[in-house]
Short mmCIF file of C-alpha atoms and ligand atoms in Angstrom, two decimals:
data_model
loop_
_atom_site.label_atom_id
_atom_site.label_comp_id
_atom_site.label_asym_id
_atom_site.label_seq_id
_atom_site.Cartn_x
_atom_site.Cartn_y
_atom_site.Cartn_z
CA MET G 530 110.45 146.72 107.29
CA THR G 531 113.14 147.71 109.79
CA SER G 532 114.72 151.10 110.26
CA ARG G 533 118.02 152.14 111.80
CA THR G 534 116.34 152.89 115.09
CA ASP G 535 114.80 149.41 115.40
CA VAL G 536 115.99 147.25 118.26
CA ALA G 537 115.99 143.43 118.39
CA ALA G 538 116.02 141.17 121.46
CA PHE G 539 116.27 137.39 121.83
CA ALA G 540 114.14 135.61 124.46
CA PRO G 541 115.86 132.27 125.15
CA ALA G 542 114.05 129.25 126.59
CA LYS G 543 114.51 128.93 130.36
CA ILE G 544 115.00 125.50 131.93
CA ASN G 545 114.72 124.66 135.63
CA LEU G 546 117.36 121.93 136.04
CA PHE G 547 115.79 121.26 139.43
CA LEU G 548 112.98 122.98 141.29
CA HIS G 549 112.37 122.53 145.00
CA VAL G 550 109.27 124.04 146.57
CA GLY G 551 109.09 125.37 150.13
CA GLU G 552 106.39 126.92 152.28
CA LYS G 553 103.43 128.82 150.96
CA ARG G 554 103.99 132.44 151.95
CA SER G 555 101.50 134.99 153.25
CA ASP G 556 101.34 136.55 149.74
CA GLY G 557 100.01 133.23 148.35
CA PHE G 558 103.24 132.33 146.51
CA HIS G 559 105.55 129.47 147.44
CA ASP G 560 109.21 129.83 148.31
CA LEU G 561 111.34 128.15 145.67
CA GLU G 562 114.90 126.98 145.15
CA SER G 563 115.98 126.30 141.57
CA LEU G 564 118.97 126.16 139.26
CA VAL G 565 117.90 127.93 136.08
CA VAL G 566 119.73 127.78 132.75
CA PHE G 567 119.04 129.09 129.24
CA ALA G 568 119.04 127.41 125.85
CA ASP G 569 120.24 128.62 122.46
CA ILE G 570 116.68 128.56 121.08
CA GLY G 571 113.90 131.02 121.84
CA ASP G 572 111.52 133.71 120.64
CA THR G 573 112.69 136.88 118.91
CA LEU G 574 111.31 140.39 119.32
CA THR G 575 111.82 143.65 117.46
CA PHE G 576 110.90 147.11 118.67
CA SER G 577 110.26 150.14 116.45
CA PRO G 578 109.38 153.73 117.34
CA SER G 579 105.63 154.38 117.19
CA SER G 580 103.06 156.82 118.55
CA GLU G 581 101.12 153.97 120.22
CA LEU G 582 101.72 150.52 121.73
CA THR G 583 101.08 147.68 119.29
CA LEU G 584 101.93 143.98 119.21
CA THR G 585 102.18 141.87 116.05
CA LEU G 586 102.54 138.11 116.41
CA GLU G 587 104.12 135.64 114.02
CA GLY G 588 105.95 132.31 114.21
CA ARG G 589 104.98 128.70 114.87
CA PHE G 590 103.05 129.33 118.12
CA ALA G 591 101.63 132.79 117.29
CA GLN G 592 98.06 131.50 117.06
CA ARG G 593 98.19 130.11 120.60
CA LEU G 594 98.69 133.62 121.91
CA GLY G 595 96.36 136.61 121.64
CA ALA G 596 97.65 140.16 121.50
CA GLU G 597 95.21 140.99 124.32
CA ASP G 598 95.89 143.57 126.98
CA ASP G 599 96.99 140.99 129.57
CA ASN G 600 99.66 139.57 127.26
CA LEU G 601 102.94 139.57 129.21
CA VAL G 602 104.67 141.51 126.43
CA LEU G 603 102.24 144.42 126.68
CA ARG G 604 102.21 144.24 130.48
CA ALA G 605 106.02 144.47 130.52
CA ALA G 606 106.00 147.50 128.19
CA ARG G 607 103.43 149.28 130.37
CA ALA G 608 105.24 148.40 133.63
CA LEU G 609 108.54 149.78 132.31
CA ALA G 610 106.89 152.96 130.97
CA LYS G 611 105.22 153.52 134.34
CA ARG G 612 108.51 152.97 136.20
CA VAL G 613 110.26 155.71 134.18
CA GLY G 614 107.22 157.98 133.77
CA ARG G 615 106.92 158.00 129.99
CA PRO G 616 104.20 156.87 127.55
CA ALA G 617 104.32 153.17 126.61
CA THR G 618 104.79 153.64 122.87
CA ALA G 619 106.44 151.10 120.57
CA ALA G 620 105.55 148.77 117.71
CA ILE G 621 106.54 145.33 118.98
CA ARG G 622 106.83 142.29 116.73
CA LEU G 623 107.07 138.90 118.47
CA THR G 624 108.14 135.78 116.60
CA LYS G 625 106.81 133.01 118.83
CA GLU G 626 108.86 129.83 118.44
CA LEU G 627 108.51 128.48 121.99
CA PRO G 628 105.34 126.65 123.06
CA VAL G 629 102.95 128.69 125.21
CA ALA G 630 102.34 127.96 128.95
CA SER G 631 104.93 125.20 128.84
CA GLY G 632 107.37 125.59 131.76
CA ILE G 633 110.26 126.96 129.69
CA GLY G 634 109.45 130.57 130.36
CA GLY G 635 108.20 131.56 126.91
CA GLY G 636 105.99 134.39 128.21
CA SER G 637 108.44 135.33 130.96
CA ALA G 638 111.41 135.34 128.57
CA ASP G 639 109.40 137.54 126.17
CA ALA G 640 108.52 139.96 128.98
CA ALA G 641 112.17 140.18 130.06
CA ALA G 642 113.24 140.74 126.43
CA VAL G 643 110.72 143.61 126.26
CA LEU G 644 112.39 145.21 129.30
CA ARG G 645 115.82 144.90 127.66
CA GLY G 646 114.62 145.98 124.21
CA LEU G 647 112.62 148.99 125.33
CA THR G 648 115.46 150.10 127.62
CA ARG G 649 117.50 150.47 124.42
CA LEU G 650 114.69 151.86 122.22
CA TRP G 651 113.76 154.47 124.82
CA GLU G 652 117.44 155.07 125.74
CA LEU G 653 116.84 154.49 129.45
CA ASP G 654 119.56 154.29 132.04
CA LEU G 655 118.47 151.41 134.29
CA SER G 656 120.65 148.79 136.01
CA TRP G 657 119.94 145.03 135.92
CA ALA G 658 118.71 145.28 139.53
CA GLU G 659 116.28 148.05 138.57
CA LEU G 660 115.01 145.99 135.62
CA ARG G 661 114.60 142.94 137.88
CA ALA G 662 112.49 145.06 140.26
CA VAL G 663 110.13 145.92 137.37
CA ALA G 664 110.27 142.27 136.20
CA LYS G 665 109.00 140.87 139.48
CA THR G 666 105.77 142.87 139.16
CA ILE G 667 105.06 140.96 135.91
CA GLY G 668 105.61 137.34 137.01
CA SER G 669 107.72 135.08 139.23
CA ASP G 670 109.94 133.82 136.39
CA VAL G 671 110.58 137.19 134.77
CA PRO G 672 113.48 138.43 137.03
CA VAL G 673 115.70 135.44 136.20
CA CYS G 674 115.06 136.00 132.48
CA VAL G 675 116.20 139.65 132.63
CA GLU G 676 119.89 138.73 132.24
CA SER G 677 119.17 135.19 130.96
CA LYS G 678 122.29 133.73 132.59
CA SER G 679 122.65 130.48 134.56
CA SER G 680 121.35 131.41 138.01
CA TRP G 681 120.18 130.19 141.37
CA MET G 682 116.63 131.37 141.88
CA GLU G 683 115.01 131.76 145.29
CA GLY G 684 112.13 133.41 147.07
CA ARG G 685 109.08 133.54 144.87
CA GLY G 686 111.55 133.86 141.99
CA GLU G 687 112.76 137.38 142.66
CA ARG G 688 116.09 136.46 144.32
CA VAL G 689 118.53 135.72 141.50
CA THR G 690 122.22 134.91 142.01
CA ALA G 691 124.64 134.10 139.18
CA ALA G 692 125.66 130.42 139.13
CA SER G 693 129.29 129.45 138.63
CA ALA G 694 130.29 128.16 135.17
CA LEU G 695 128.22 125.17 134.04
CA PRO G 696 129.15 122.81 131.19
CA LEU G 697 127.89 123.53 127.65
CA ILE G 698 125.87 120.33 127.84
CA SER G 699 123.56 119.07 125.05
CA MET G 700 119.88 118.94 125.84
CA LEU G 701 116.65 117.83 124.20
CA LEU G 702 113.43 119.73 124.93
CA VAL G 703 110.11 117.97 124.38
CA ASN G 704 106.59 119.35 124.77
CA PRO G 705 103.61 117.05 124.15
CA GLY G 706 101.41 119.93 122.99
CA ILE G 707 99.54 120.40 126.24
CA ALA G 708 99.41 123.73 128.08
CA VAL G 709 99.21 123.38 131.88
CA SER G 710 98.25 126.15 134.29
CA THR G 711 101.02 127.02 136.77
CA ALA G 712 98.46 127.87 139.47
CA ASP G 713 96.72 124.47 139.04
CA VAL G 714 100.03 122.62 139.32
CA PHE G 715 100.96 124.46 142.55
CA ARG G 716 97.48 123.69 143.91
CA GLY G 717 98.06 119.97 143.28
CA LEU G 718 101.33 119.81 145.31
CA THR G 719 101.30 116.96 147.82
CA SER G 720 104.96 116.60 148.75
CA ARG G 721 107.94 118.92 148.44
CA HIS G 722 111.64 119.09 149.28
CA GLY G 723 111.60 122.49 150.98
CA THR G 724 114.21 125.17 150.34
CA ASP G 725 117.76 125.83 151.64
CA THR G 726 118.61 122.16 151.26
CA ILE G 727 121.22 122.56 148.53
CA SER G 728 124.97 123.10 148.85
CA ARG G 729 126.14 125.77 146.41
CA THR G 730 129.82 124.96 146.83
CA LEU G 731 129.83 121.70 144.86
CA PRO G 732 131.86 121.77 141.62
CA LEU G 733 129.41 121.71 138.69
CA SER G 734 131.61 122.67 135.73
CA LEU G 735 131.99 119.16 134.29
CA PRO G 736 129.02 117.26 132.78
CA ARG G 737 129.42 114.33 135.19
CA GLU G 738 129.55 116.70 138.21
CA LEU G 739 126.41 118.52 137.12
CA ILE G 740 124.51 115.29 136.40
CA ALA G 741 125.55 113.72 139.73
CA PHE G 742 124.36 116.84 141.55
CA LEU G 743 121.06 116.97 139.67
CA LYS G 744 120.37 113.31 140.49
CA SER G 745 120.25 114.33 144.15
CA THR G 746 117.52 116.88 143.36
CA SER G 747 114.10 116.85 141.66
CA ASN G 748 111.33 118.98 140.28
CA ASP G 749 108.67 118.99 143.00
CA LEU G 750 106.09 120.19 140.47
CA GLN G 751 106.55 117.13 138.23
CA ALA G 752 104.20 114.80 140.13
CA PRO G 753 101.25 117.25 140.35
CA ALA G 754 101.75 118.31 136.70
CA GLN G 755 101.79 114.66 135.61
CA ARG G 756 98.49 114.06 137.42
CA ILE G 757 96.95 116.95 135.43
CA ALA G 758 98.62 115.98 132.14
CA PRO G 759 99.53 112.25 132.03
CA ALA G 760 101.24 112.86 128.66
CA ILE G 761 104.18 114.24 130.70
CA GLY G 762 104.81 110.69 131.95
CA VAL G 763 104.83 109.42 128.36
CA VAL G 764 107.41 112.06 127.38
CA LEU G 765 109.66 111.20 130.35
CA ASP G 766 109.38 107.51 129.56
CA GLU G 767 110.43 108.10 125.96
CA LEU G 768 113.34 110.35 127.02
CA SER G 769 114.59 107.69 129.46
CA ARG G 770 114.85 105.23 126.57
CA MET G 771 116.96 107.46 124.31
CA PRO G 772 120.56 106.21 123.93
CA GLY G 773 123.00 108.64 125.60
CA ALA G 774 120.36 110.29 127.83
CA GLU G 775 121.85 110.91 131.28
CA LEU G 776 119.02 112.72 133.09
CA TRP G 777 115.39 113.44 132.20
CA ARG G 778 112.98 115.71 134.04
CA MET G 779 110.18 118.26 133.64
CA SER G 780 110.99 122.00 133.60
CA GLY G 781 109.07 124.58 135.65
CA SER G 782 105.40 123.70 136.03
CA GLY G 783 105.46 121.76 132.73
CA ALA G 784 104.56 120.29 130.43
CA THR G 785 107.94 120.67 128.66
CA CYS G 786 110.51 118.07 129.70
CA PHE G 787 114.24 117.99 129.03
CA ALA G 788 116.93 115.35 128.83
CA LEU G 789 120.65 115.99 129.23
CA PHE G 790 122.83 113.91 126.91
CA GLU G 791 126.43 112.74 126.96
CA ASP G 792 127.07 114.31 123.53
CA GLN G 793 125.51 116.33 120.74
CA ASP G 794 125.25 113.40 118.32
CA SER G 795 123.02 111.38 120.65
CA THR G 796 120.89 114.50 121.27
CA GLU G 797 120.35 114.94 117.54
CA MET G 798 119.64 111.22 117.05
CA ALA G 799 117.02 111.42 119.80
CA GLU G 800 115.51 114.53 118.19
CA ILE G 801 115.13 112.65 114.89
CA ALA G 802 113.74 109.52 116.57
CA LEU G 803 111.12 111.32 118.70
CA SER G 804 110.07 113.69 115.91
CA ARG G 805 109.40 110.60 113.80
CA THR G 806 107.49 108.59 116.42
CA HIS G 807 105.59 111.62 117.81
CA PRO G 808 105.06 114.09 114.94
CA ASP G 809 102.58 116.06 117.09
CA TRP G 810 105.18 116.78 119.81
CA TRP G 811 107.49 119.82 119.82
CA VAL G 812 111.01 118.32 119.91
CA LYS G 813 114.16 120.49 119.87
CA ALA G 814 117.83 119.67 120.27
CA THR G 815 119.63 122.53 122.00
CA ARG G 816 122.29 123.08 124.67
CA ILE G 817 122.79 125.01 127.86
CA VAL G 818 124.48 128.31 127.11
CA SER G 819 126.76 129.87 129.66
O1 C5P P 29 104.05 134.56 139.11
P1 C5P P 29 103.25 133.74 138.17
O2 C5P P 29 102.17 134.54 137.48
O3 C5P P 29 104.06 132.96 137.20
O4 C5P P 29 102.49 132.65 139.06
C1 C5P P 29 101.37 131.93 138.61
C2 C5P P 29 100.76 131.20 139.80
O5 C5P P 29 101.62 130.12 140.21
C3 C5P P 29 100.59 132.04 141.05
O6 C5P P 29 99.37 132.71 141.05
C4 C5P P 29 100.65 131.00 142.16
O7 C5P P 29 99.42 130.31 142.28
C5 C5P P 29 101.66 130.00 141.62
N1 C5P P 29 103.03 130.26 142.11
C6 C5P P 29 103.36 129.96 143.43
N2 C5P P 29 104.63 130.21 143.88
C7 C5P P 29 105.58 130.71 143.06
C8 C5P P 29 105.26 131.00 141.70
C9 C5P P 29 103.98 130.76 141.26
O8 C5P P 29 102.52 129.49 144.21
N3 C5P P 29 106.79 130.94 143.52
#
């Protein structure tokens, strides 16, 4: 049941259109350079007043996630409460529609949505920059998810700059049902592009401009992730064969892969085809939102 004081927040899927890895820093994290966009699908959260902090899970992937204390949702609530010096009290309901540990920021997007939702529930006065500062204490991908807008991401993930307008391009997301550990994928890195190699002045507002640019980039984490989970190679192979697919690649540290398509019809045809041939895969037609 919802009351007038309830707050809702959407946690859209995050996609790394490319991801270049640089040096390992003294804090153990790698420098990154990435163009991050958001989809029109994601998890949803609601927040209600309560005298304690509780988390209820539902949705397709709820069982893959425990409501344990280290859950990113609860960690985000506690981090925000600590930042503003108030008790972390709210009844949070998470409808988990994105696969867990899958490179499309499910947990990070949820944590960022908690920061936005509780800012409203608790009537806090915090800027985006202040929320990003809390976000970076939760995980590398959380700051970019705070505003959930197309962004260049650098540093360990904490430096976020708005990207110029990108096309509303159709995209298919495919996860073969395998969760891969981000730390393991980084440990398996053998070659990388390095950072500061990208020109940010190229025009990217037309589909063909964006695709041409992306073809000059890569996801450096794809090869190590594929060694850990060979199913990623099978997904990419299938995506490459879909009529109308212009570019296919893994997102984040995997295992979710995406393909960009020339139009929405071919994206939906590919969704139907792959759902039929691989009923155990998570297959979703979506698009980049601006
Ligand atoms: O920040 P997050 O918890 O997502 O990172 C998980 C792990 O991935 C880190 O402990 C680290 O091993 C690796 N990582 C990294 N460089 C980054 C982000 C993550 O080495 N920029």
